[in-house]
PDB file of C-alpha atoms in Angstrom:
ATOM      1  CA  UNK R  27       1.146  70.374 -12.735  1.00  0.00           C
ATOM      2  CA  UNK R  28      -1.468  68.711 -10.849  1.00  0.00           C
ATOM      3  CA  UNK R  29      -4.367  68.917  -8.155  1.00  0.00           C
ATOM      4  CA  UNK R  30      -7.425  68.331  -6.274  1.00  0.00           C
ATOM      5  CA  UNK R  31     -10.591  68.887  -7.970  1.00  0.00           C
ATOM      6  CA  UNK R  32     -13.798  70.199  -6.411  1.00  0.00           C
ATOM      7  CA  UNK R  33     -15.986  72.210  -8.831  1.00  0.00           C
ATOM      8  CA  UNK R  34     -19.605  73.208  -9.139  1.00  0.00           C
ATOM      9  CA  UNK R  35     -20.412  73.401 -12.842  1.00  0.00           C
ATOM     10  CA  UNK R  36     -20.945  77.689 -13.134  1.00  0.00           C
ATOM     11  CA  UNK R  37     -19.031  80.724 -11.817  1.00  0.00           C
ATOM     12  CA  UNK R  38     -20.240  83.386  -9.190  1.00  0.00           C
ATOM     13  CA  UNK R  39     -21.975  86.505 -10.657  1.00  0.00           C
ATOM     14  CA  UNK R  40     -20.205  89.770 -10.324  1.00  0.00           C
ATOM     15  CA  UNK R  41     -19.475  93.298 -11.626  1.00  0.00           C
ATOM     16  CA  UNK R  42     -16.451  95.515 -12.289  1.00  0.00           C
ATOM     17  CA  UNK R  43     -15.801  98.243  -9.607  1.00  0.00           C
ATOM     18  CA  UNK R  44     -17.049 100.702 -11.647  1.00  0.00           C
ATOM     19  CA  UNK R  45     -20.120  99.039 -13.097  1.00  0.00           C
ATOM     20  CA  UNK R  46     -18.474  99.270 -16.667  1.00  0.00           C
ATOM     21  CA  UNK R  47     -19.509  96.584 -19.007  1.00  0.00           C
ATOM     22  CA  UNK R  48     -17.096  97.318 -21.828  1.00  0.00           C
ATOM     23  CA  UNK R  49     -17.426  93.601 -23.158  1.00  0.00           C
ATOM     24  CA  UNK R  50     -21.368  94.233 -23.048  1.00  0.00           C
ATOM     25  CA  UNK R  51     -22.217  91.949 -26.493  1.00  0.00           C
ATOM     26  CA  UNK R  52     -19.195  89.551 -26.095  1.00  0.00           C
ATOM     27  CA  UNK R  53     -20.043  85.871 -26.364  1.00  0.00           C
ATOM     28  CA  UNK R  54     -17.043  83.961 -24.929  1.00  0.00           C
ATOM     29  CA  UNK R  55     -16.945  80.123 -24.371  1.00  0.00           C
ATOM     30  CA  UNK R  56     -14.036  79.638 -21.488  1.00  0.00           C
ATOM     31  CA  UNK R  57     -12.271  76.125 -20.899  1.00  0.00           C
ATOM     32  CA  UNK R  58      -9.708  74.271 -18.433  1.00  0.00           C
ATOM     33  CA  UNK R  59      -7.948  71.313 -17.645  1.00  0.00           C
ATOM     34  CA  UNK R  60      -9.562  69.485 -14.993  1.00  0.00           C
ATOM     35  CA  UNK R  61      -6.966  69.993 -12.140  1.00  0.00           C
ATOM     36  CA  UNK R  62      -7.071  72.448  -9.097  1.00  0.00           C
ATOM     37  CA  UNK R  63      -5.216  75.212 -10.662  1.00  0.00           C
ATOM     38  CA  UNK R  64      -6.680  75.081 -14.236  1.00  0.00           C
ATOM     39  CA  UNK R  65     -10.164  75.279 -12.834  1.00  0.00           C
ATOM     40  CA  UNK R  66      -9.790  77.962 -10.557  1.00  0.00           C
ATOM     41  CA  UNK R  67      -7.827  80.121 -13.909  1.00  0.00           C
ATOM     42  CA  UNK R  68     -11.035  79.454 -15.591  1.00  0.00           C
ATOM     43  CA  UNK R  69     -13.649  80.441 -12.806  1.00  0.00           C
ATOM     44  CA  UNK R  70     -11.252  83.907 -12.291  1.00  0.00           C
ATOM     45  CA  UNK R  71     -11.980  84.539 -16.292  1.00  0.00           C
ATOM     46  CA  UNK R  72     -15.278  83.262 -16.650  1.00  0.00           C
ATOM     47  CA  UNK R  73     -16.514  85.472 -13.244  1.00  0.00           C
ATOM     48  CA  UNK R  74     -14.303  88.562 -14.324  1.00  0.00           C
ATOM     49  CA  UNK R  75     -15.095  88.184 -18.296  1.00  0.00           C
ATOM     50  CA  UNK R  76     -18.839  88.228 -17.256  1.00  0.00           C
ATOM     51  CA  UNK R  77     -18.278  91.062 -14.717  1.00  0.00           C
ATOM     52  CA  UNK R  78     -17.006  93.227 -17.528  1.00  0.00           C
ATOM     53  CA  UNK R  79     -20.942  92.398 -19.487  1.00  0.00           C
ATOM     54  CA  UNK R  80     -19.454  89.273 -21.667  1.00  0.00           C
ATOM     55  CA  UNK R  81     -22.193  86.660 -21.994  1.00  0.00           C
ATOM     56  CA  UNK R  82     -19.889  83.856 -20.652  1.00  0.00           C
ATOM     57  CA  UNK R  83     -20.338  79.831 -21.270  1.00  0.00           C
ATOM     58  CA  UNK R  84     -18.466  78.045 -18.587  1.00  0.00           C
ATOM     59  CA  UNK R  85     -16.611  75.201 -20.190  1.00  0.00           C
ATOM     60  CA  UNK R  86     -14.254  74.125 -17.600  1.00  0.00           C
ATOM     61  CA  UNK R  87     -12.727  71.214 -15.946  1.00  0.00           C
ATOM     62  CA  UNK R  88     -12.657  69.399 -19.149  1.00  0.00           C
ATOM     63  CA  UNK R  89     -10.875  65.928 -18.881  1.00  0.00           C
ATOM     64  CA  UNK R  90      -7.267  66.346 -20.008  1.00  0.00           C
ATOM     65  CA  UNK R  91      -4.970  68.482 -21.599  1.00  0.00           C
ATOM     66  CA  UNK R  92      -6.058  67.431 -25.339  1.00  0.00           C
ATOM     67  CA  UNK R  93      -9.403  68.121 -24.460  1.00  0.00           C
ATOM     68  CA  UNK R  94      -8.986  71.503 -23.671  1.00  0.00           C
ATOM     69  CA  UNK R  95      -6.377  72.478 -26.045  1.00  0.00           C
ATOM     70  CA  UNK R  96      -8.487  70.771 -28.902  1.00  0.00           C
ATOM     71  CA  UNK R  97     -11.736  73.029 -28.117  1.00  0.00           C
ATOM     72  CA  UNK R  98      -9.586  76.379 -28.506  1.00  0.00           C
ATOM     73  CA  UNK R  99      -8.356  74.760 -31.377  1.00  0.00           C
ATOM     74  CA  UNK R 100     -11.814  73.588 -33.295  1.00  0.00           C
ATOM     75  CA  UNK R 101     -13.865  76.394 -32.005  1.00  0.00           C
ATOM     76  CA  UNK R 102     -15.525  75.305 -29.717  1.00  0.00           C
ATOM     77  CA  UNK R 103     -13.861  77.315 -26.929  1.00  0.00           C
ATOM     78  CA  UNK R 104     -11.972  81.061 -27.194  1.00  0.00           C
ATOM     79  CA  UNK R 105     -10.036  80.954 -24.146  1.00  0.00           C
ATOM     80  CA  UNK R 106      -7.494  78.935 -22.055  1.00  0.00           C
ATOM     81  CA  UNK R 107      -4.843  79.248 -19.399  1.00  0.00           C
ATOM     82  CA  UNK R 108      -1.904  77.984 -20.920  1.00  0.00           C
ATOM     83  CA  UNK R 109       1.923  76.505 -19.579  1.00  0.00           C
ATOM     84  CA  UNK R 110       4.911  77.405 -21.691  1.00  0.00           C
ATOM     85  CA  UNK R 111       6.275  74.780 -21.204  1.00  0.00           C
ATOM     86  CA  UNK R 112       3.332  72.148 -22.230  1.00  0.00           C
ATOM     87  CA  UNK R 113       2.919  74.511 -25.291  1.00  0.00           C
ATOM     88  CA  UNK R 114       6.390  73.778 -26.424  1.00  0.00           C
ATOM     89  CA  UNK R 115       7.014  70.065 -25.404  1.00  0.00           C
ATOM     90  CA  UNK R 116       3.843  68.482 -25.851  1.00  0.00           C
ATOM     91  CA  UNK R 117       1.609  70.896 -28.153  1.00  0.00           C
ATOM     92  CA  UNK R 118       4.450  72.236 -30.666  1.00  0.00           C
ATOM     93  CA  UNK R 119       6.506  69.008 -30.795  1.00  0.00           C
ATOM     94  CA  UNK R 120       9.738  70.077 -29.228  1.00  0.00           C
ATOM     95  CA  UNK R 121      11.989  68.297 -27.080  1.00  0.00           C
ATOM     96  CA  UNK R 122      14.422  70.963 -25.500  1.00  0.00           C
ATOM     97  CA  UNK R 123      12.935  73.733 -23.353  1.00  0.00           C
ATOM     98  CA  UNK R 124      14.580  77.112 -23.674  1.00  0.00           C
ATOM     99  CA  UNK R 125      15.833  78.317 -20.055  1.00  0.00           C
ATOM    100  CA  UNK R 126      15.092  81.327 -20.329  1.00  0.00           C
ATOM    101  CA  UNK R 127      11.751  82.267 -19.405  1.00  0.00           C
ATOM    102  CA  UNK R 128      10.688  84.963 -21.604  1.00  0.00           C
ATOM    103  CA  UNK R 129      12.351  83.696 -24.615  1.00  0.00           C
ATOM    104  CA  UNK R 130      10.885  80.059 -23.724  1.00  0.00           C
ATOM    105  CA  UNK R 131       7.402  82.535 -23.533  1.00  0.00           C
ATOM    106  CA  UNK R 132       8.079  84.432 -26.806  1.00  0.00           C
ATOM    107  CA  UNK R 133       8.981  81.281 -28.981  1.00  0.00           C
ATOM    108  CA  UNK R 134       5.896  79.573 -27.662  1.00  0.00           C
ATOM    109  CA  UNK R 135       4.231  82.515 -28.638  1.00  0.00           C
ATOM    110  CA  UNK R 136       5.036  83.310 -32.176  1.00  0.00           C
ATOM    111  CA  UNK R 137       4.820  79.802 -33.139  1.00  0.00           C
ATOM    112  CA  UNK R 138       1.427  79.120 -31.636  1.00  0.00           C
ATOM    113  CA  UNK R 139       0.425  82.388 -33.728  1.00  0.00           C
ATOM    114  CA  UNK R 140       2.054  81.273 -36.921  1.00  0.00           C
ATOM    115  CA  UNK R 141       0.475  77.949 -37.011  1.00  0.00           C
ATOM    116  CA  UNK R 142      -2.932  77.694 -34.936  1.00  0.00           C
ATOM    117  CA  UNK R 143      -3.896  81.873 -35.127  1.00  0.00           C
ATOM    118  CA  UNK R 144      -3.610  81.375 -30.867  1.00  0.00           C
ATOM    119  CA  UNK R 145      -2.636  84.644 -28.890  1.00  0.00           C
ATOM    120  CA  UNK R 146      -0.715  84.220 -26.127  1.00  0.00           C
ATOM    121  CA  UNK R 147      -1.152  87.154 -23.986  1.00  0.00           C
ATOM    122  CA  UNK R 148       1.435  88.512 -21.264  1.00  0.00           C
ATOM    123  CA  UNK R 149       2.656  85.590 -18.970  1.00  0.00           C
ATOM    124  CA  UNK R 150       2.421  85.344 -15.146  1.00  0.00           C
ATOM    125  CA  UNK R 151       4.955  85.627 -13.177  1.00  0.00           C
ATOM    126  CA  UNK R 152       4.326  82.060 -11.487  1.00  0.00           C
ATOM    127  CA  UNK R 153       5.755  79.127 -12.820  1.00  0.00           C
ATOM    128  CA  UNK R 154       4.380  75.612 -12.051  1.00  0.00           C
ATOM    129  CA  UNK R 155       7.228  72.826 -12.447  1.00  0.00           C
ATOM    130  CA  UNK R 156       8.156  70.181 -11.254  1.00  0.00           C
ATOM    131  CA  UNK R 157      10.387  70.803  -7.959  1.00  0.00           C
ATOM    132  CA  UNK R 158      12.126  69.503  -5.109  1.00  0.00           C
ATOM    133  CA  UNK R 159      11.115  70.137  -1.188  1.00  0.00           C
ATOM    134  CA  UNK R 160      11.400  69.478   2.384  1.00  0.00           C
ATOM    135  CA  UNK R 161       9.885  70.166   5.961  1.00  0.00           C
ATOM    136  CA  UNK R 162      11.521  73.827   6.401  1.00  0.00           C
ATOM    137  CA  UNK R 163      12.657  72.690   9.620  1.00  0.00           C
ATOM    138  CA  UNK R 164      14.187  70.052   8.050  1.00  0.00           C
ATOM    139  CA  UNK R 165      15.997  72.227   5.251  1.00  0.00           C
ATOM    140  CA  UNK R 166      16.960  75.013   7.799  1.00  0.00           C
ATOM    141  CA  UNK R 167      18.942  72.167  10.031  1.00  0.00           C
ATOM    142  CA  UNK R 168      20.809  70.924   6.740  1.00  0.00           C
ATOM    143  CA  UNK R 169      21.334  74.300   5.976  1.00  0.00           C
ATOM    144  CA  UNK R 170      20.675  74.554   2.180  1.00  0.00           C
ATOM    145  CA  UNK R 171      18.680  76.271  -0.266  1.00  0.00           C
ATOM    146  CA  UNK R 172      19.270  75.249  -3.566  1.00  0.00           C
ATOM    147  CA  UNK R 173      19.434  71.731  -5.625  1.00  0.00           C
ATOM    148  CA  UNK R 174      23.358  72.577  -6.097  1.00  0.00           C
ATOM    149  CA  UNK R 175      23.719  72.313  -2.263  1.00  0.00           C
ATOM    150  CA  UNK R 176      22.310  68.583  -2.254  1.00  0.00           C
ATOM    151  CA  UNK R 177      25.862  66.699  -3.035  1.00  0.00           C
ATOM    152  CA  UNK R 178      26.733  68.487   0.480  1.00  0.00           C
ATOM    153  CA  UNK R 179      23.863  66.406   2.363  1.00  0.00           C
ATOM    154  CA  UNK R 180      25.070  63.411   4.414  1.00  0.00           C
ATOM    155  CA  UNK R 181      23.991  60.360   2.298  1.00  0.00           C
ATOM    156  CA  UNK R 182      21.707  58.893   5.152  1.00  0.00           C
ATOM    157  CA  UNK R 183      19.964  62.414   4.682  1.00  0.00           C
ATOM    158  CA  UNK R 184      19.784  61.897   0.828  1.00  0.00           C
ATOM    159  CA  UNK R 185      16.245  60.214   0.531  1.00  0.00           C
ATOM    160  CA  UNK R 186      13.638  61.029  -1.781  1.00  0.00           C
ATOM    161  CA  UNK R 187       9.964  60.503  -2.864  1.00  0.00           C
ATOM    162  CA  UNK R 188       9.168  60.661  -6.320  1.00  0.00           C
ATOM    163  CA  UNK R 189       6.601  59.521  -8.824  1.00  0.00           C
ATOM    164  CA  UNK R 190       6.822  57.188 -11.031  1.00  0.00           C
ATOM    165  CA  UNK R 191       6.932  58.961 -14.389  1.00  0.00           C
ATOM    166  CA  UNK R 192       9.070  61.199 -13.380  1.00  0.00           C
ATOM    167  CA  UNK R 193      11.675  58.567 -12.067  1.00  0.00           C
ATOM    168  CA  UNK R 194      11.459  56.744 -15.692  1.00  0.00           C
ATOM    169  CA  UNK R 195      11.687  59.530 -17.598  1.00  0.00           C
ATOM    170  CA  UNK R 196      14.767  60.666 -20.035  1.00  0.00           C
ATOM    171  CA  UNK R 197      14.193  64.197 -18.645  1.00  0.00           C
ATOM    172  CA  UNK R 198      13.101  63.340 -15.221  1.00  0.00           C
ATOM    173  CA  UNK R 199      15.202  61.770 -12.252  1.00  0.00           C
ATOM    174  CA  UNK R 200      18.506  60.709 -13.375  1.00  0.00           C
ATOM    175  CA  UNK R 201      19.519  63.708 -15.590  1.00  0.00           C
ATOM    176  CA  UNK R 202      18.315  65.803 -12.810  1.00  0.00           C
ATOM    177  CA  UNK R 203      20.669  64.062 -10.649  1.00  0.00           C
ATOM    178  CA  UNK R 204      23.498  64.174 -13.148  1.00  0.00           C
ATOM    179  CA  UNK R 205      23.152  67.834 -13.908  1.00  0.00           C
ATOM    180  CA  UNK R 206      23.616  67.778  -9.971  1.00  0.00           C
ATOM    181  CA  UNK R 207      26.471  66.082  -9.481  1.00  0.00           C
ATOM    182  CA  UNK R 208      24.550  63.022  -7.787  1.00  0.00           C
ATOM    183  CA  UNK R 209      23.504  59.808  -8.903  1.00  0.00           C
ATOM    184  CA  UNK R 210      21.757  56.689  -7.587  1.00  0.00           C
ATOM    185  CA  UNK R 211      23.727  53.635  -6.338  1.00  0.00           C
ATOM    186  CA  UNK R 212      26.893  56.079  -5.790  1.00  0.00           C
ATOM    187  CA  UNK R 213      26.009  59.734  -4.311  1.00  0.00           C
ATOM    188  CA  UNK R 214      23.649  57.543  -2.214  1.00  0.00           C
ATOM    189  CA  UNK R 215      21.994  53.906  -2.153  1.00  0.00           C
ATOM    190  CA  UNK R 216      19.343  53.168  -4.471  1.00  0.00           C
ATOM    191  CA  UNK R 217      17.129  52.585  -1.918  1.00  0.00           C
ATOM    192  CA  UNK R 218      17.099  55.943  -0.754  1.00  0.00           C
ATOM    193  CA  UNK R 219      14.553  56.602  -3.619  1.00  0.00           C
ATOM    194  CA  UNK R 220      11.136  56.072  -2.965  1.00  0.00           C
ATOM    195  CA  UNK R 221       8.337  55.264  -5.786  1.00  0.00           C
ATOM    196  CA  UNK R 222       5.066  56.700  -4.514  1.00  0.00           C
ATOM    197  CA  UNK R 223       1.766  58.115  -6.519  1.00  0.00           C
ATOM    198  CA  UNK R 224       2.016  61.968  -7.070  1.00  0.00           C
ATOM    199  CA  UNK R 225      -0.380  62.834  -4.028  1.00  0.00           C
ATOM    200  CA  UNK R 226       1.342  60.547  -1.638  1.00  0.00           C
ATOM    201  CA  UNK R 227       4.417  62.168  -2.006  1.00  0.00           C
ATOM    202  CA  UNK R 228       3.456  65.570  -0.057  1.00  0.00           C
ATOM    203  CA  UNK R 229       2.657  63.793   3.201  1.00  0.00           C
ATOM    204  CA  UNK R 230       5.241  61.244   2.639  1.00  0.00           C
ATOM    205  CA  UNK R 231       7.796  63.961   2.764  1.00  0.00           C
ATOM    206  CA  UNK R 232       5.995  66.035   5.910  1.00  0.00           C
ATOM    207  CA  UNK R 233       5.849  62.466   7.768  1.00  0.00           C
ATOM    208  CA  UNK R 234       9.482  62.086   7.455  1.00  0.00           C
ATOM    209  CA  UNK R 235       9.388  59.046   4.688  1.00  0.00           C
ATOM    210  CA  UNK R 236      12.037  60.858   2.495  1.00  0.00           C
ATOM    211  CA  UNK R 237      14.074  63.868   3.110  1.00  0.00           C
ATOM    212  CA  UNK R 238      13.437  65.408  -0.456  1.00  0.00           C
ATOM    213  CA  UNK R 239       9.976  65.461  -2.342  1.00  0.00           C
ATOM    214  CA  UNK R 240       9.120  66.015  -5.881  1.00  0.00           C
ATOM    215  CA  UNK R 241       6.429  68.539  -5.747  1.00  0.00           C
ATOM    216  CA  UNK R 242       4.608  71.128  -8.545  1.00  0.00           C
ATOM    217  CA  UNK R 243       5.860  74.245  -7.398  1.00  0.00           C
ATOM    218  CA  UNK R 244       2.572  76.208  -6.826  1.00  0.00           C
ATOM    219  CA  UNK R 245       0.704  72.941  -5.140  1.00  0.00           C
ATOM    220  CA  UNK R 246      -1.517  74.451  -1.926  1.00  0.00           C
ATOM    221  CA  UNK R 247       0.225  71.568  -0.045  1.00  0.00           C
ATOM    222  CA  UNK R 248       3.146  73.223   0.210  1.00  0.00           C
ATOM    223  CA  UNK R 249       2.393  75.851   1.953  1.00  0.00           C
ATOM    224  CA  UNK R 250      -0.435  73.795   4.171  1.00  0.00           C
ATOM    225  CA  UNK R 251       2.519  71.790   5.238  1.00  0.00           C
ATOM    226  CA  UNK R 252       5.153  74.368   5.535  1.00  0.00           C
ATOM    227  CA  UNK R 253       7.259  72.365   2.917  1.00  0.00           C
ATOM    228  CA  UNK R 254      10.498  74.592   1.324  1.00  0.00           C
ATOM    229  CA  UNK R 255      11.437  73.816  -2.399  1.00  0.00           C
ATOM    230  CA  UNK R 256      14.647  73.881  -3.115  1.00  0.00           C
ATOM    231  CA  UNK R 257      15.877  76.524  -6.133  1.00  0.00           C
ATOM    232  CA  UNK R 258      16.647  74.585  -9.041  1.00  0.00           C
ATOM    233  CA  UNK R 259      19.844  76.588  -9.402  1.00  0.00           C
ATOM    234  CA  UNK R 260      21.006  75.505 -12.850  1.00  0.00           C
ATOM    235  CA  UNK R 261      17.418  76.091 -14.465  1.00  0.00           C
ATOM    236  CA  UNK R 262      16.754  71.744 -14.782  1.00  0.00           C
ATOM    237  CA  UNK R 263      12.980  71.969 -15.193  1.00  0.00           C
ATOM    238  CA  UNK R 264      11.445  73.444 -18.223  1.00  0.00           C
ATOM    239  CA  UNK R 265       9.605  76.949 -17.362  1.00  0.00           C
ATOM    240  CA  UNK R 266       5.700  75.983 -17.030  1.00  0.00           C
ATOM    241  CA  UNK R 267       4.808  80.508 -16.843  1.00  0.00           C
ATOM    242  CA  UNK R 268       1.087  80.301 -17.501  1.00  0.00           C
ATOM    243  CA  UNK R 269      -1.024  82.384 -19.583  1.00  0.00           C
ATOM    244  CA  UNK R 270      -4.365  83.125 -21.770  1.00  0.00           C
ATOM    245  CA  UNK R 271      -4.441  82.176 -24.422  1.00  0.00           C
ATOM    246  CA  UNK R 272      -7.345  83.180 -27.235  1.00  0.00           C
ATOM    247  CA  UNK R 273      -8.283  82.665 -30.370  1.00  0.00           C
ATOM    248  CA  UNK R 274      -7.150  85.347 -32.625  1.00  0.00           C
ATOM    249  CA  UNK R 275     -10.452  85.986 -33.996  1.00  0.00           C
ATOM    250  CA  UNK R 276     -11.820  86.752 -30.621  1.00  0.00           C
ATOM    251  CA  UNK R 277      -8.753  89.619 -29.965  1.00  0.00           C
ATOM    252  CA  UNK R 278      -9.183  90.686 -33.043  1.00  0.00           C
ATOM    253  CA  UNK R 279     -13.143  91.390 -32.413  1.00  0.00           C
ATOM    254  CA  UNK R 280     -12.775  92.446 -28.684  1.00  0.00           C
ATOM    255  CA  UNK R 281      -8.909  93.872 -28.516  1.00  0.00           C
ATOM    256  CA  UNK R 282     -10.200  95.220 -24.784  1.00  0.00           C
ATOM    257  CA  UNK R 283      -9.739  91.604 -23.349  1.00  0.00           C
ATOM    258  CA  UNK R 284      -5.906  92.495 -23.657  1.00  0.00           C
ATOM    259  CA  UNK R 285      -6.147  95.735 -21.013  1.00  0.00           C
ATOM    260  CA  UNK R 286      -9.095  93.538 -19.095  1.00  0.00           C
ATOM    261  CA  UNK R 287      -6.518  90.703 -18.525  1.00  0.00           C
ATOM    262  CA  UNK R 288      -2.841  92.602 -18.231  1.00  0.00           C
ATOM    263  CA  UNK R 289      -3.606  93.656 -14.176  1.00  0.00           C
ATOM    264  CA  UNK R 290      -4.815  90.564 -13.425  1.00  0.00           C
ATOM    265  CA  UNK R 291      -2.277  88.111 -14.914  1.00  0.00           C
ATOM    266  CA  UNK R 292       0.327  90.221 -13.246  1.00  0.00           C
ATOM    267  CA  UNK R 293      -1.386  89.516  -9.993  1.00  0.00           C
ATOM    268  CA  UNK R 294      -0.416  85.854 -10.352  1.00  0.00           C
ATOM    269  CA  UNK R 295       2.594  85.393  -8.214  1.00  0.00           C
ATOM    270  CA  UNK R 296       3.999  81.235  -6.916  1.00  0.00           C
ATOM    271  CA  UNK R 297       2.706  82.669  -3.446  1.00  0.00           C
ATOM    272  CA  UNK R 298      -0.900  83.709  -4.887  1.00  0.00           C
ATOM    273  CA  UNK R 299      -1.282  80.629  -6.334  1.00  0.00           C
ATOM    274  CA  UNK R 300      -0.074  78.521  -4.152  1.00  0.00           C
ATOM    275  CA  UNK R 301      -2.249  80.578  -1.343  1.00  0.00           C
ATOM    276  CA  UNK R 302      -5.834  79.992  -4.157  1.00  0.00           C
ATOM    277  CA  UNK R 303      -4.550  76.335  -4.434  1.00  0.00           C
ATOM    278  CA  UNK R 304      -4.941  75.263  -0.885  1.00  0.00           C
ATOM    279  CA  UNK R 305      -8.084  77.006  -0.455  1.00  0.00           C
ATOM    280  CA  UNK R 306      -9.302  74.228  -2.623  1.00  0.00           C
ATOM    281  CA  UNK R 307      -7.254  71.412  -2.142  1.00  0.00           C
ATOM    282  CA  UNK R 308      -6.450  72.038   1.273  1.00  0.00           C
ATOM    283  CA  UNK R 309      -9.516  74.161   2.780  1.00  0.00           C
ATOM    284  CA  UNK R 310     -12.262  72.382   1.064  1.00  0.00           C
ATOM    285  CA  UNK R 311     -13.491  75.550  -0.599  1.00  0.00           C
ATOM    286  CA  UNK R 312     -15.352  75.574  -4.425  1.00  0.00           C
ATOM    287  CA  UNK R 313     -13.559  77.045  -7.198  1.00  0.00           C
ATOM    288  CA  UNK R 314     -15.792  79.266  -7.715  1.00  0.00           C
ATOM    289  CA  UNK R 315     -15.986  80.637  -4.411  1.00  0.00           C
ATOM    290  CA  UNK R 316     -12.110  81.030  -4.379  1.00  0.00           C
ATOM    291  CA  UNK R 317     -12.131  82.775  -7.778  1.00  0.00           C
ATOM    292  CA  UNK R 318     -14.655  85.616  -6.988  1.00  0.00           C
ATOM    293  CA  UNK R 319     -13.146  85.676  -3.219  1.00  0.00           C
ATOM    294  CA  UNK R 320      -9.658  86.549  -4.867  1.00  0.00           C
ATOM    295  CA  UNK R 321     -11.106  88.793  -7.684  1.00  0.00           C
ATOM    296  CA  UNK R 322     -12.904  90.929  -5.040  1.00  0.00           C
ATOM    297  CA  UNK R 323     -10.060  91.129  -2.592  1.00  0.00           C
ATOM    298  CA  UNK R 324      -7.431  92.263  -5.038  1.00  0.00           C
ATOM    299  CA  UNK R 325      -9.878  95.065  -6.264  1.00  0.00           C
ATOM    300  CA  UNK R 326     -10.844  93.698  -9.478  1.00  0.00           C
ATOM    301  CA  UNK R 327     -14.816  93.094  -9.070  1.00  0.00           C
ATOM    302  CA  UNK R 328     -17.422  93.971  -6.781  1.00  0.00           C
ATOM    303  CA  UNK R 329     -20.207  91.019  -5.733  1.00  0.00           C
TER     304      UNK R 329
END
C-alpha cells in the first residue's frame, strides 16, 4: 500500500456526541507508517481516542514499516493500524498467505498474541492490495470484470503498467500471469509491459499508456480518475484487511478501547477509504482535517 503524504504534526480536538470521557486518565502514545492511508488511521484514533478524555501523544507518520511496528513493539507506542497481510509475510516470517480472509486475520492474530502480547482487534472490511485497473470506459468497451476475463482481451489491448518490484518479484507479475492463464512473450509481446515508478502508473493508465494498471486497491486515485479494478477472481494477492492493533497491556488496563473502536473499524469500507484517500492525495486536504471531517460526519464526535 502506498500514498501521498501531507501531515501537520497534531490531530484536531474533539469530543464524543455525548460528552462522555470514558478513557478520562488514559495515556496512549498512537503511531503510523508514513503513507496517506496510515496517517489518516492514526489522526482518526488519535482525534477519537482523545475525544473519548485519553491524554493522546501523536506519534505518526513515522518513516517505514519497521519503524512503526518496532515502537508498538519496545514500548514506545500502544497503538497501530495494522495489514494482515504485512503481519504475516513480512512481520511473522511467512511466505504463503492464507486466502481466506478471516482465517488469514485469525492466524495473524493468535500468533502476534502468542509471541509479541499484540491484540489485534476486529478487522475492516477494506482490503488494500495490490490490484489491476483501467479507465471504466475502457473496461466497459472490453466488456470484462474480472482478472479471469483478461486471456479474452485482444493482444494489442493487453498492455500494462507496472512497477518495478512488483514485475521482479517471485510473487508479483509472472505468477500472477500464470495463475491467469497469460504470460509475457506468448499471451502477448513483451513489450506490452511497461516499467514505470508506482505513482506514474495511475496517470499512465488514465492517459492511455497501458490498458491495465497495477494499483493499491483503496488509492484516492482511483476513484479521482474513474479507474475500475479488475476482481482478482482466483484470490492472487494476499489479503492486506487492516486493523488496530495494541499492546496487550494497554487492553488489559482500558478493555473499553475494544467497544470505542468496534463501530468505527466497521465503518471502513474500499469506498470510504478510497473516498478519505483522495481527499488527501487528490484534494490537497491535511490529515487531520480529513480525520475529524469523517469522524464527525459518520456520527462519531462532535467539534
Amino acid at each position: 500500500a502506498c500514498g501521498l503524504v501531507s501531515s501537520s504534526g497534531t490531530f484536531r480536538p474533539a469530543s464524543l456526541p455525548g460528552g462522555e470521557r470514558p478513557l478520562e486518565g488514559t495515556s496512549v502514545a498512537v503511531t503510523s507508517k508514513n503513507f496517506t492511508e496510515q496517517v489518516l488511521l492514526g489522526k482518526i484514533t488519535a482525534t477519537y481516542l482523545a475525544a473519548a478524555g485519553a491524554d493522546v501523544d501523536d506519534l505518526t507518520n513515522a518513516p517505514g514499516s519497521m519503524s512503526s511496528r518496532q515502537a508498538v513493539l519496545n514500548g514506545d507506542a500502544d497503538i497501530v493500524w495494522e495489514y494482515t497481510g504485512t503481519a504475516w509475510i513480512a512481520y511473522l516470517g511467512e511466505t504463503t498467505p492464507i486466502p481466506d480472509e478471516r482465517k488469514q486475520y485469525e492466524a495473524v492474530r493468535d500468533r502476534d498474541l502468542e509471541e509479541h502480547q499484540l491484540v489485534w482487534l476486529d478487522p475492516a472490511p477494506m482490503n488494500n492490495t495490490y490490484g489491476f485497473a483501467g479507465p471504466t470506459e475502457t473496461i466497459k468497451k472490453l466488456g470484462i470484470t474480472k482478472l479471469s476475463e483478461l486471456a479474452k482481451v485482444p493482444k494489442a489491448e493487453l498492455t500494462f503498467c507496472v512497477e518495478s518490484e512488483f514485475n521482479n518479484r517471485n510473487d508479483g507479475f509472472d505468477p500472477m500471469l500464470k495463475k491467469y492463464g497469460l504470460a509475457k512473450g506468448t499471451s502477448f509481446p513483451e513489450s506490452n509491459v511497461k516499467v514505470l515508478d508506482t505513482g506514474a502508473i495511475y496517470q499512465a493508465t488514465d492517459k492511455g499508456t497501458c490498458t491495465f494498471g497495477e494499483v493499491f486497491t483503496t488509492d484516492g486515485r482511483i476513484k479521482a480518475l474513474d479507474l475500475t479494478v479488475l476482481e482478482d477472481d482466483k484470490a492472487f494477492f494476499p489479503k492486506y484487511n487492516v486493523a488496530p492493533v495494541l499492546t496487550e497491556a494497554v487492553v488489559e488496563k482500558h478493555p473499553a478501547v475494544r467497544d470505542l473502536f468496534d463501530p468505527v473499524v466497521k465503518k471502513l469500507t474500499d469506498d470510504v477509504l478510497i473516498d478519505l484517500n483522495a481527499r488527501v492525495d487528490v484534494d490537497g486536504q491535511d490529515p487531520a482535517d480529513v480525520a475529524i471531517a469523517w469522524l464527525r460526519e459518520a456520527g462519531f464526535i462532535k467539534a
